[in-house]
Amino acid sequence: MSLQSEDLVSLLEDRLYTKEELLDLVFRVHPEYSFNSCQWVIGSLLKNNVIYSLGYGFYRLCHNRFAPLPSEMPRDKIAKLMDGSFGNVKKAMFHTSLIERLSGKSLDRKATIIEVEKDQAFGVYYELHDKLSQRMMLDPNGKEIAMYFEDNAIIIRKLFSKSPCAETGFITVEKLIVDLIADPLFGWLYPLEDWDDLVASLIQNYDFKISAVMNYSLRRKCAELIASLIKKHLPEDMKKIKESF
């Protein structure tokens, strides 16, 4: 079975859809399809980034997928080491130039941040420390960053439990929205910065799964604040989903 994307996508409106509404739309385009085939079509739309899931049973057309630029990812040698020795490890990586681009601010501290599962942190630290001539910091606290940070350091951290991660290993927008509010690292690195405007911009401009953000914010104990920011900055036509959390 092939996905007749042109016929189907041309009927998709720029609004929230429930699963039932999508199934009905697919069936109208392909009345010969079974229920399972219609579900397969929806899965294909998700896989091909035609639509995305916001959670709570809602879907919408993709507008702006979140993805770091090559310059905002760990440099080639770091990426190759991580892919080689830790390719199957759950991780979230980025370079702080990502924050500069998204915020429009010039930051005085540059670093590569690599978060990995707790039991892998020491292994990643020693692997990179052994093969790179670069300042390495393992799960530093605020005092250690203030005293020992060097520009373009590599900071290895323990990944917060059940963080929303991508198969690529690079940080997700869902994780970044919450971490900018809840993770003390951003305050330690940039004590004079306020990230509320950046969080608002991420909510307004990128496709993201709201349920993943809310689940993560509960674990990071900032769910009430995150919920208020999402409700404030989501477009008005997202009212239905605002009532779900």
Tab-separated table of C-alpha atoms in Angstrom:
chain	number	residue	atom	x	y	z
A	1	MET	CA	0.000	0.000	0.000
A	2	SER	CA	1.376	3.396	-0.973
A	3	LEU	CA	0.552	6.655	0.740
A	4	GLN	CA	-1.406	8.970	-1.582
A	5	SER	CA	0.105	12.009	0.104
A	6	GLU	CA	-0.928	14.667	-2.396
A	7	ASP	CA	-4.639	13.826	-2.212
A	8	LEU	CA	-4.613	13.514	1.552
A	9	VAL	CA	-2.315	16.394	2.494
A	10	SER	CA	-4.236	18.790	0.276
A	11	LEU	CA	-7.252	18.216	2.537
A	12	LEU	CA	-5.395	18.778	5.805
A	13	GLU	CA	-6.170	22.124	7.385
A	14	ASP	CA	-3.877	24.093	9.664
A	15	ARG	CA	-5.683	23.162	12.880
A	16	LEU	CA	-5.812	20.574	15.625
A	17	TYR	CA	-7.009	17.107	14.680
A	18	THR	CA	-8.068	14.245	16.902
A	19	LYS	CA	-7.151	10.683	15.946
A	20	GLU	CA	-10.786	10.053	15.006
A	21	GLU	CA	-10.841	13.081	12.694
A	22	LEU	CA	-7.681	11.916	10.942
A	23	LEU	CA	-9.054	8.408	10.515
A	24	ASP	CA	-12.227	9.859	9.033
A	25	LEU	CA	-10.184	12.008	6.624
A	26	VAL	CA	-8.099	9.058	5.462
A	27	PHE	CA	-11.215	6.957	4.963
A	28	ARG	CA	-12.820	9.687	2.844
A	29	VAL	CA	-9.767	9.725	0.558
A	30	HIS	CA	-9.400	5.918	0.607
A	31	PRO	CA	-12.810	4.355	1.294
A	32	GLU	CA	-11.406	0.967	0.284
A	33	TYR	CA	-8.929	0.959	3.209
A	34	SER	CA	-9.516	-1.055	6.368
A	35	PHE	CA	-9.249	0.492	9.828
A	36	ASN	CA	-5.717	-0.874	10.203
A	37	SER	CA	-4.720	0.531	6.825
A	38	CYS	CA	-6.032	3.963	7.817
A	39	GLN	CA	-3.945	3.782	10.994
A	40	TRP	CA	-0.931	2.855	8.867
A	41	VAL	CA	-1.484	5.989	6.778
A	42	ILE	CA	-1.522	8.155	9.911
A	43	GLY	CA	1.694	6.474	11.026
A	44	SER	CA	3.233	7.272	7.639
A	45	LEU	CA	2.191	10.913	7.941
A	46	LEU	CA	3.913	11.065	11.332
A	47	LYS	CA	7.037	9.261	10.112
A	48	ASN	CA	7.377	11.543	7.091
A	49	ASN	CA	6.940	14.708	9.186
A	50	VAL	CA	3.713	15.717	7.487
A	51	ILE	CA	1.953	15.844	10.846
A	52	TYR	CA	3.178	15.621	14.436
A	53	SER	CA	1.668	14.497	17.700
A	54	LEU	CA	1.101	17.065	20.422
A	55	GLY	CA	-0.008	14.368	22.855
A	56	TYR	CA	-3.392	14.144	24.596
A	57	GLY	CA	-4.826	12.661	21.379
A	58	PHE	CA	-4.159	15.706	19.169
A	59	TYR	CA	-2.226	16.124	15.909
A	60	ARG	CA	-1.294	19.011	13.647
A	61	LEU	CA	0.497	19.773	10.389
A	62	CYS	CA	4.250	20.132	10.812
A	63	HIS	CA	5.526	23.692	10.508
A	64	ASN	CA	8.987	23.983	11.980
A	65	ARG	CA	10.894	20.923	13.143
A	66	PHE	CA	13.527	21.611	15.795
A	67	ALA	CA	17.036	20.632	14.723
A	68	PRO	CA	20.469	21.996	15.656
A	69	LEU	CA	22.696	23.281	12.861
A	70	PRO	CA	25.973	21.379	12.264
A	71	SER	CA	27.902	24.112	14.100
A	72	GLU	CA	25.648	23.622	17.147
A	73	MET	CA	26.459	19.943	17.504
A	74	PRO	CA	29.545	18.421	19.138
A	75	ARG	CA	32.472	18.734	16.719
A	76	ASP	CA	33.260	15.791	14.469
A	77	LYS	CA	35.807	14.071	16.684
A	78	ILE	CA	33.524	14.166	19.734
A	79	ALA	CA	30.531	12.997	17.683
A	80	LYS	CA	32.504	10.079	16.232
A	81	LEU	CA	33.697	8.991	19.673
A	82	MET	CA	30.157	9.175	21.028
A	83	ASP	CA	28.710	7.313	18.048
A	84	GLY	CA	31.423	4.667	18.242
A	85	SER	CA	31.647	3.792	21.911
A	86	PHE	CA	28.287	5.106	23.092
A	87	GLY	CA	26.110	4.858	19.991
A	88	ASN	CA	23.321	2.990	21.783
A	89	VAL	CA	23.417	5.090	24.949
A	90	LYS	CA	20.519	7.451	25.582
A	91	LYS	CA	21.943	10.963	25.395
A	92	ALA	CA	21.261	14.657	24.779
A	93	MET	CA	24.078	16.737	23.267
A	94	PHE	CA	24.468	20.284	21.994
A	95	HIS	CA	26.911	23.190	21.761
A	96	THR	CA	25.951	26.434	23.463
A	97	SER	CA	26.028	28.207	20.082
A	98	LEU	CA	22.541	26.678	19.733
A	99	ILE	CA	21.368	28.853	22.630
A	100	GLU	CA	23.044	31.889	21.058
A	101	ARG	CA	21.185	31.424	17.778
A	102	LEU	CA	17.824	30.742	19.380
A	103	SER	CA	18.056	33.630	21.839
A	104	GLY	CA	19.886	36.136	19.637
A	105	LYS	CA	22.296	36.729	22.523
A	106	SER	CA	26.078	36.616	22.450
A	107	LEU	CA	27.130	34.408	25.363
A	108	ASP	CA	30.471	34.802	27.062
A	109	ARG	CA	30.858	31.093	27.849
A	110	LYS	CA	31.025	28.482	25.114
A	111	ALA	CA	30.744	24.779	25.888
A	112	THR	CA	29.715	21.388	24.537
A	113	ILE	CA	27.120	19.790	26.800
A	114	ILE	CA	26.799	16.000	26.765
A	115	GLU	CA	24.212	14.364	29.011
A	116	VAL	CA	24.156	10.573	29.251
A	117	GLU	CA	22.492	7.990	31.421
A	118	LYS	CA	23.793	7.957	34.978
A	119	ASP	CA	25.721	4.693	34.719
A	120	GLN	CA	27.486	5.859	31.541
A	121	ALA	CA	28.701	9.281	32.691
A	122	PHE	CA	32.074	8.159	34.062
A	123	GLY	CA	32.741	6.029	30.997
A	124	VAL	CA	32.027	8.928	28.639
A	125	TYR	CA	34.180	11.261	30.718
A	126	TYR	CA	37.211	8.977	30.734
A	127	GLU	CA	36.825	8.050	27.056
A	128	LEU	CA	36.750	11.683	25.945
A	129	HIS	CA	39.354	12.768	28.489
A	130	ASP	CA	41.729	10.095	27.211
A	131	LYS	CA	41.348	11.049	23.551
A	132	LEU	CA	40.777	14.805	23.523
A	133	SER	CA	43.070	17.624	24.600
A	134	GLN	CA	40.273	19.771	25.927
A	135	ARG	CA	39.012	20.903	29.320
A	136	MET	CA	36.594	18.262	30.636
A	137	MET	CA	34.137	18.700	33.501
A	138	LEU	CA	32.147	15.846	35.009
A	139	ASP	CA	28.775	16.835	36.467
A	140	PRO	CA	30.099	20.174	37.785
A	141	ASN	CA	28.225	22.274	40.314
A	142	GLY	CA	27.960	26.054	40.295
A	143	LYS	CA	31.084	26.609	42.361
A	144	GLU	CA	33.182	24.361	40.113
A	145	ILE	CA	31.974	26.169	36.981
A	146	ALA	CA	32.735	29.542	38.545
A	147	MET	CA	36.258	28.463	39.529
A	148	TYR	CA	37.413	26.031	36.852
A	149	PHE	CA	35.427	26.598	33.669
A	150	GLU	CA	37.484	27.191	30.519
A	151	ASP	CA	36.069	28.391	27.233
A	152	ASN	CA	34.903	25.576	24.903
A	153	ALA	CA	34.974	23.043	27.721
A	154	ILE	CA	33.161	19.734	27.405
A	155	ILE	CA	30.673	19.269	30.217
A	156	ILE	CA	29.586	15.675	30.880
A	157	ARG	CA	26.421	15.374	32.941
A	158	LYS	CA	24.078	12.688	34.192
A	159	LEU	CA	20.898	12.696	32.149
A	160	PHE	CA	17.873	13.565	34.251
A	161	SER	CA	15.583	10.576	34.681
A	162	LYS	CA	13.166	10.015	31.762
A	163	SER	CA	14.372	13.035	29.792
A	164	PRO	CA	12.738	13.345	26.356
A	165	CYS	CA	15.566	12.347	23.997
A	166	ALA	CA	15.936	11.928	20.234
A	167	GLU	CA	17.443	8.969	18.388
A	168	THR	CA	19.996	11.376	16.918
A	169	GLY	CA	21.404	12.024	20.395
A	170	PHE	CA	20.976	15.777	20.084
A	171	ILE	CA	18.858	17.771	22.499
A	172	THR	CA	15.116	17.918	21.829
A	173	VAL	CA	12.997	21.046	21.971
A	174	GLU	CA	10.842	19.374	24.654
A	175	LYS	CA	13.852	18.933	26.904
A	176	LEU	CA	15.204	22.411	26.200
A	177	ILE	CA	11.909	24.136	27.043
A	178	VAL	CA	11.948	22.588	30.516
A	179	ASP	CA	15.683	22.726	31.172
A	180	LEU	CA	15.899	26.457	30.462
A	181	ILE	CA	13.492	26.913	33.374
A	182	ALA	CA	14.489	24.093	35.728
A	183	ASP	CA	18.116	23.128	35.105
A	184	PRO	CA	20.558	25.109	37.291
A	185	LEU	CA	23.324	24.646	34.700
A	186	PHE	CA	22.022	27.544	32.621
A	187	GLY	CA	22.049	29.784	35.677
A	188	TRP	CA	25.586	28.688	36.604
A	189	LEU	CA	26.911	29.316	33.112
A	190	TYR	CA	24.957	32.546	32.500
A	191	PRO	CA	23.903	34.026	35.863
A	192	LEU	CA	22.798	37.351	34.379
A	193	GLU	CA	20.529	35.905	31.691
A	194	ASP	CA	16.758	35.430	31.797
A	195	TRP	CA	15.446	32.660	29.543
A	196	ASP	CA	11.693	33.342	29.675
A	197	ASP	CA	11.684	35.026	26.250
A	198	LEU	CA	13.566	32.114	24.693
A	199	VAL	CA	11.142	29.584	26.196
A	200	ALA	CA	8.234	31.644	24.827
A	201	SER	CA	9.867	31.680	21.385
A	202	LEU	CA	10.360	27.900	21.399
A	203	ILE	CA	6.701	27.374	22.312
A	204	GLN	CA	5.503	29.776	19.620
A	205	ASN	CA	7.773	28.711	16.767
A	206	TYR	CA	8.514	24.976	16.929
A	207	ASP	CA	6.536	21.763	16.629
A	208	PHE	CA	6.712	19.928	19.939
A	209	LYS	CA	4.902	17.261	21.909
A	210	ILE	CA	3.174	19.054	24.754
A	211	SER	CA	2.533	15.882	26.743
A	212	ALA	CA	6.284	15.077	26.698
A	213	VAL	CA	7.071	18.565	28.010
A	214	MET	CA	4.493	18.295	30.772
A	215	ASN	CA	5.608	14.814	31.845
A	216	TYR	CA	9.224	15.974	32.016
A	217	SER	CA	8.293	19.183	33.846
A	218	LEU	CA	6.522	17.113	36.508
A	219	ARG	CA	9.746	15.219	37.135
A	220	ARG	CA	11.696	18.487	37.298
A	221	LYS	CA	9.112	20.013	39.652
A	222	CYS	CA	8.180	22.978	37.481
A	223	ALA	CA	4.958	21.719	35.882
A	224	GLU	CA	2.770	24.607	37.032
A	225	LEU	CA	5.107	27.234	35.589
A	226	ILE	CA	5.647	25.335	32.338
A	227	ALA	CA	1.903	24.798	31.909
A	228	SER	CA	1.242	28.515	32.363
A	229	LEU	CA	3.917	29.423	29.799
A	230	ILE	CA	2.563	26.953	27.242
A	231	LYS	CA	-1.007	28.149	27.706
A	232	LYS	CA	0.115	31.780	27.427
A	233	HIS	CA	2.183	31.371	24.265
A	234	LEU	CA	0.374	28.697	22.254
A	235	PRO	CA	-1.766	30.100	19.423
A	236	GLU	CA	-5.417	30.749	20.197
A	237	ASP	CA	-6.568	28.013	17.829
A	238	MET	CA	-4.911	25.481	20.168
A	239	LYS	CA	-7.556	26.143	22.851
A	240	LYS	CA	-8.766	22.528	22.842
A	241	ILE	CA	-5.399	21.170	23.881
A	242	LYS	CA	-4.914	23.893	26.478
A	243	GLU	CA	-7.814	22.344	28.347
A	244	SER	CA	-6.038	18.951	28.474
A	245	PHE	CA	-3.306	19.833	30.997
